[in-house]
Coordinates of C-alpha atoms in Angstrom, one line a residue:
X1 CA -65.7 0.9 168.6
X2 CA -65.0 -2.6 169.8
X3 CA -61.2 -3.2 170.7
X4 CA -60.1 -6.0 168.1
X5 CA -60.1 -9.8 169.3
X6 CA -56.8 -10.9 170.6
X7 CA -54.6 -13.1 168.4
X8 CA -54.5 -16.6 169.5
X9 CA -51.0 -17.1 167.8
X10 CA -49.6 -13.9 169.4
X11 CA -48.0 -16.2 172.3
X12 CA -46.5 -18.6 170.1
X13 CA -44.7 -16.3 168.3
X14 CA -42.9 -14.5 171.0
X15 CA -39.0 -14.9 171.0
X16 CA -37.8 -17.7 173.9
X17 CA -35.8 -14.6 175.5
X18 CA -39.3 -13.1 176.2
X19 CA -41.8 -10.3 174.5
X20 CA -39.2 -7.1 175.1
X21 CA -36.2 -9.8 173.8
X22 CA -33.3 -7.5 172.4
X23 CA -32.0 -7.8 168.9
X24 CA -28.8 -9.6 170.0
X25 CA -31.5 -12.4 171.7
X26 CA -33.2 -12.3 168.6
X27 CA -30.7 -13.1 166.5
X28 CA -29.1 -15.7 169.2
X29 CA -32.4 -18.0 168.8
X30 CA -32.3 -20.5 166.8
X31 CA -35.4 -23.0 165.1
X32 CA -32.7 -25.4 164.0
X33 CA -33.8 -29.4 165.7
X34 CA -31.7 -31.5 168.4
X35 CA -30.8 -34.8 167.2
X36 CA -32.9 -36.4 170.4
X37 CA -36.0 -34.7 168.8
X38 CA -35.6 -36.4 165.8
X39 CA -37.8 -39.3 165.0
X40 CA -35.8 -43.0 163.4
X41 CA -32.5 -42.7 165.1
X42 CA -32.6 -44.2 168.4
X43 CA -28.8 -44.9 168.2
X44 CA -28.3 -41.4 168.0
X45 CA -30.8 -40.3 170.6
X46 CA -29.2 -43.2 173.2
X47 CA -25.7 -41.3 172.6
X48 CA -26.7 -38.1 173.1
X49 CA -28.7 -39.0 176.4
X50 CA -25.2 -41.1 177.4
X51 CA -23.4 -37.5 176.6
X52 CA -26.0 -35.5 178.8
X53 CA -25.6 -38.1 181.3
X54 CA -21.8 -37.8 181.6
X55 CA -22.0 -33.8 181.2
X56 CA -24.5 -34.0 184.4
X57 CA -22.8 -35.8 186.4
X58 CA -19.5 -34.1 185.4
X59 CA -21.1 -30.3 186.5
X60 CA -22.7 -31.7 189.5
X61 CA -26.5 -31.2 187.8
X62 CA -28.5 -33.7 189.2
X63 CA -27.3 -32.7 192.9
X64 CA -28.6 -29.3 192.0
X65 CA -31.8 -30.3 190.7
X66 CA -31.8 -33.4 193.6
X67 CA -32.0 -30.0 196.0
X68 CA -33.7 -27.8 194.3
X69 CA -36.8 -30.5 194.0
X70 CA -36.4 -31.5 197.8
X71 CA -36.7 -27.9 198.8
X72 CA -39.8 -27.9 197.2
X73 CA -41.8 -30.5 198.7
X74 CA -39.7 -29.6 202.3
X75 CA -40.6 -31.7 205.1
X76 CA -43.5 -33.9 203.3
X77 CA -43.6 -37.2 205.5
X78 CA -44.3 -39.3 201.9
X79 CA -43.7 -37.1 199.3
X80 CA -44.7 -37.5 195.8
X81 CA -42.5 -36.7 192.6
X82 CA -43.3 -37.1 189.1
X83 CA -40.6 -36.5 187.1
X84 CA -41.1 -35.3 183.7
X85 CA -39.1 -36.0 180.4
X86 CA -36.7 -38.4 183.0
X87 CA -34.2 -39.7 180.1
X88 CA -31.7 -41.8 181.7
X89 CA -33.2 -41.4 185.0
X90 CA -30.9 -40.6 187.4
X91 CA -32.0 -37.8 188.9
X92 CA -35.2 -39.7 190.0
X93 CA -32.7 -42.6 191.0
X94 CA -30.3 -39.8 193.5
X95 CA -34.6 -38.5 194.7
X96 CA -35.2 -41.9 195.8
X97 CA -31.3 -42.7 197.7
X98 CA -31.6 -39.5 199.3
X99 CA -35.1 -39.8 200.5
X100 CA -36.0 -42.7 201.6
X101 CA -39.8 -42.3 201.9
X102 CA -40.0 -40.4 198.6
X103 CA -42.1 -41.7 196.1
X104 CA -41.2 -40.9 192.1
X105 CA -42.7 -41.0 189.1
X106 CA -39.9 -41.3 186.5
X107 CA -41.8 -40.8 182.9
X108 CA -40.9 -39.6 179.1
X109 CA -42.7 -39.4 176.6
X110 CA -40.6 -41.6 174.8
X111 CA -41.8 -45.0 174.7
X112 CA -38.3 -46.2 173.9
X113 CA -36.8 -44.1 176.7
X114 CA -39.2 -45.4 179.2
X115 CA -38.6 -49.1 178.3
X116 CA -35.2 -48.8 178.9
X117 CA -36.0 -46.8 182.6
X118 CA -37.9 -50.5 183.3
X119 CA -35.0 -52.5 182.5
X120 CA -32.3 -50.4 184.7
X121 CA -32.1 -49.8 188.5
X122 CA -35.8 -47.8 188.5
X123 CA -37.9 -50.7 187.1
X124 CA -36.8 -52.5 189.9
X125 CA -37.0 -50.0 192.6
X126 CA -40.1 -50.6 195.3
X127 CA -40.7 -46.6 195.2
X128 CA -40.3 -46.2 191.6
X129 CA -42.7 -45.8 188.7
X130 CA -41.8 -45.8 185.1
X131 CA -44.5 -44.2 182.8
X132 CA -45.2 -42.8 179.3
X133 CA -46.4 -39.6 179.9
X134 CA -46.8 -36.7 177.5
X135 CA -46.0 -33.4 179.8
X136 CA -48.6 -31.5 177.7
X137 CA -51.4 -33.5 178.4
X138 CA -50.3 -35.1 181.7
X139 CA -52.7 -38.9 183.0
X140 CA -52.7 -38.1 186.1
X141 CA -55.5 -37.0 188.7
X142 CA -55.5 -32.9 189.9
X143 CA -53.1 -33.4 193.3
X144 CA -51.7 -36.3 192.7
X145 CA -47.9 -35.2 193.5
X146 CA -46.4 -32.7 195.7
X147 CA -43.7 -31.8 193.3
X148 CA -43.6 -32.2 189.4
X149 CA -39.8 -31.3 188.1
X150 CA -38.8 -30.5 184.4
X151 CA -35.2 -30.6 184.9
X152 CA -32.7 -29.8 181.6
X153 CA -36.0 -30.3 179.3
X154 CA -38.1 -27.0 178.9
X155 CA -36.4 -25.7 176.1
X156 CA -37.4 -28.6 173.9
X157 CA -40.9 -27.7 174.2
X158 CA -42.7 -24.9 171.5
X159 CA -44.1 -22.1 173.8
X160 CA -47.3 -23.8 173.2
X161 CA -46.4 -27.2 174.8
X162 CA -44.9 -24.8 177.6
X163 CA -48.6 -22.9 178.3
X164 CA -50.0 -27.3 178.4
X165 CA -47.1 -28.3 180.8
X166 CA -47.9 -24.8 182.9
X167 CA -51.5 -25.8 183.2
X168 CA -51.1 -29.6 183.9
X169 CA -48.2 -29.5 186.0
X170 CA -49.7 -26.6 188.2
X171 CA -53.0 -29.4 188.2
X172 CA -51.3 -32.4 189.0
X173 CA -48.9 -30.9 191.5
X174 CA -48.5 -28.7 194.2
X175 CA -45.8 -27.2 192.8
X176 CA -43.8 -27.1 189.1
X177 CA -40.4 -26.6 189.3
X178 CA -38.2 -26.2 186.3
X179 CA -34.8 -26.1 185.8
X180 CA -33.3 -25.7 182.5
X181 CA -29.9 -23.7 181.2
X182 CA -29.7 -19.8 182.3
X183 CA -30.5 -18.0 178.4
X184 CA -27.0 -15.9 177.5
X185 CA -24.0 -16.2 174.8
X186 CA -21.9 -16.6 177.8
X187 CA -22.8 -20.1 178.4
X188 CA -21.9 -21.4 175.3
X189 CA -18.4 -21.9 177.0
X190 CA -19.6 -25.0 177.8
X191 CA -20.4 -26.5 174.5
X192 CA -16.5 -28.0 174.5
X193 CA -17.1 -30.1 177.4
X194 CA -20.0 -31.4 176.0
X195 CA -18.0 -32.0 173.1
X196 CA -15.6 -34.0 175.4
X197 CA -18.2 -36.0 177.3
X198 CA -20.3 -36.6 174.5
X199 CA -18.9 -36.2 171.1
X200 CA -20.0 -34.4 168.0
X201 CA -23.5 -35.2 168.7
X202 CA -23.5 -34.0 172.4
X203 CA -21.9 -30.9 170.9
X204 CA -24.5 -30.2 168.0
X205 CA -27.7 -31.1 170.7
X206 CA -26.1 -29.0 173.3
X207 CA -25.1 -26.0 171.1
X208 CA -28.9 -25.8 169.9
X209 CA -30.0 -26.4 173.2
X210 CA -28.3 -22.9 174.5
X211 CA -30.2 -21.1 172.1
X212 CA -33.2 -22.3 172.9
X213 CA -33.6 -22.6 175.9
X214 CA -36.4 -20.2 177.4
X215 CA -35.5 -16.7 179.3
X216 CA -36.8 -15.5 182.4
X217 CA -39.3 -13.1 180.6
X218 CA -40.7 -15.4 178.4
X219 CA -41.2 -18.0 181.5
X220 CA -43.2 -15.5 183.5
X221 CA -45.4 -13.8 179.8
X222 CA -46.3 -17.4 178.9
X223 CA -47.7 -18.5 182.5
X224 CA -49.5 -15.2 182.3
X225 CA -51.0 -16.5 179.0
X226 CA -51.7 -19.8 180.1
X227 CA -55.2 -19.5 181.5
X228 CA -54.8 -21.2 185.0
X229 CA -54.5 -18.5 187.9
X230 CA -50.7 -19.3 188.6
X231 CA -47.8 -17.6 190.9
X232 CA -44.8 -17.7 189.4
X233 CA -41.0 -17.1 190.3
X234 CA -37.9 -17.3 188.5
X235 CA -34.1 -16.8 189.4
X236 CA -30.6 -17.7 188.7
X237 CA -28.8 -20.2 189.8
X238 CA -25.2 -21.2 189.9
X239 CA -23.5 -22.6 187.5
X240 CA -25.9 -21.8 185.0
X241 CA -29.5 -22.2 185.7
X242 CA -32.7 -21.0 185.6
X243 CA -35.0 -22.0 188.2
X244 CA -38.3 -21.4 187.6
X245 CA -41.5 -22.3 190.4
X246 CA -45.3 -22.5 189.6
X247 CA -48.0 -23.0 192.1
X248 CA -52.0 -22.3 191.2
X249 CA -53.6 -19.7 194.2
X250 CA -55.9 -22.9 195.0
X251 CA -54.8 -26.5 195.2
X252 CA -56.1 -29.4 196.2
X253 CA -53.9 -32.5 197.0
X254 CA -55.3 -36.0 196.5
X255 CA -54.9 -38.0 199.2
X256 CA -51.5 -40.0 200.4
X257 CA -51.1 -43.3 201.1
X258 CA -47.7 -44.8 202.3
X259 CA -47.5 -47.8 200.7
X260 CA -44.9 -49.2 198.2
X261 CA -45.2 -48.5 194.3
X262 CA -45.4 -51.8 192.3
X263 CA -47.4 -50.8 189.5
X264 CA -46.2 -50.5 186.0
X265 CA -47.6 -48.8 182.7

């Protein structure tokens, strides 16, 4: 007897703590939307990014993902960075001070978002690029960066935008890194100082974002599931993070050049 076809919507229903998830995860998760997913309020949307912004800067998180993303494309003479779902942009901005022959992408998907990268410090920035890009379906050639980063944003994404941004960021990049908040109760300690640095809003986004946000497990089951032969590791990291690294077993980087980015989408 033939073994029954597998279910193509099996993967998409796994829980974000992973396919052996506990009750207690279970129950933890939550469907509920972030106000910066919401369509028709960009007030809203531009306070909660201001909150995140404070909160990052507050807990040191754009240093940590600064590092984390320089580690990964290590001694690169030019390297490459394309930044996915930027927001305000300053990690790309603290890439480009602390490397001064780095080149970054800064993009969101977000066409409101991405205007306003233009009209701040990146749209003027000789190194910088500020682009509408959708991290699912990424317009870029196969090798054309050394280093794609995620940072604070997986979580927003269904588990099947997370099997497209496995596949395209593993194509466009050497290497995928994501960072995004470490899945257990125990961090919801810090949904007061969001409260503080962002308000009500910042709270509510933040709150939702905690129990959202994507475990270890499910990470490591859904770039099993993706269909791209990928590597992947995942670990902790202090305060709060999970770090997670993808690289294909064969990769072929697009050639370098070392001139200045002027161009514009």
């Amino acid at each position: 007897m033939n073994a029954p076809p597998p279910d193509p919507a099996a993967p998409f229903a796994m829980p974000r703590g992973g396919p052996a998830a506990a009750r207690w995860d279970r129950l933890y998760e939550t469907g509920r939307a972030e106000y910066i997913d919401l369509p028709g309020d960009p007030a809203t949307t531009r306070r909660v990014l201001r909150g995140l912004d404070r909160f990052q800067r507050l807990t040191l998180g754009y240093r940590t993902c600064a590092r984390l993303t320089a580690a990964e494309f290590g001694p690169a003479p030019y390297p490459r960075v394309l930044e996915l779902g930027a927001g305000c942009g300053r990690l790309a901005y603290r890439i480009l001070r602390a490397h001064p022959t780095a080149r970054v992408t800064a993009s969101d998907v977000n066409p409101r978002v991405v205007e306003e990268l233009r009209a701040g410090p990146l749209g003027r920035h000789p190194r910088a690029r500020c682009a509408v890009l959708d991290a699912t379906a990424i317009d870029a050639p196969a090798g054309a960066y050394d280093v794609a980063v995620m940072a604070m944003s997986l979580h927003h994404l269904p588990p099947a935008g997370v099997l497209a941004l496995l596949r395209e960021g593993t194509r466009v990049a050497r290497t995928l890194l994501l960072v995004d908040g470490w899945r257990h109760p125990l961090c919801l300690v810090s949904v007061p100082l969001m409260f503080l640095t962002g308000g009500p809003a910042q709270a509510h986004d933040g709150l939702i974002s905690l129990r959202k946000v994507y475990g270890a497990a499910a990470v490591r089951a859904l770039a099993g599931m993706c269909g791209a032969p990928l590597r992947v590791h995942t670990r902790f990291a202090l305060p709060g993070y999970l770090v997670a690294t993808a690289t294909r077993s064969s990769y072929a980087p697009a050639p370098a050049v070392p001139t200045r980015l002027r161009t514009r989408k």
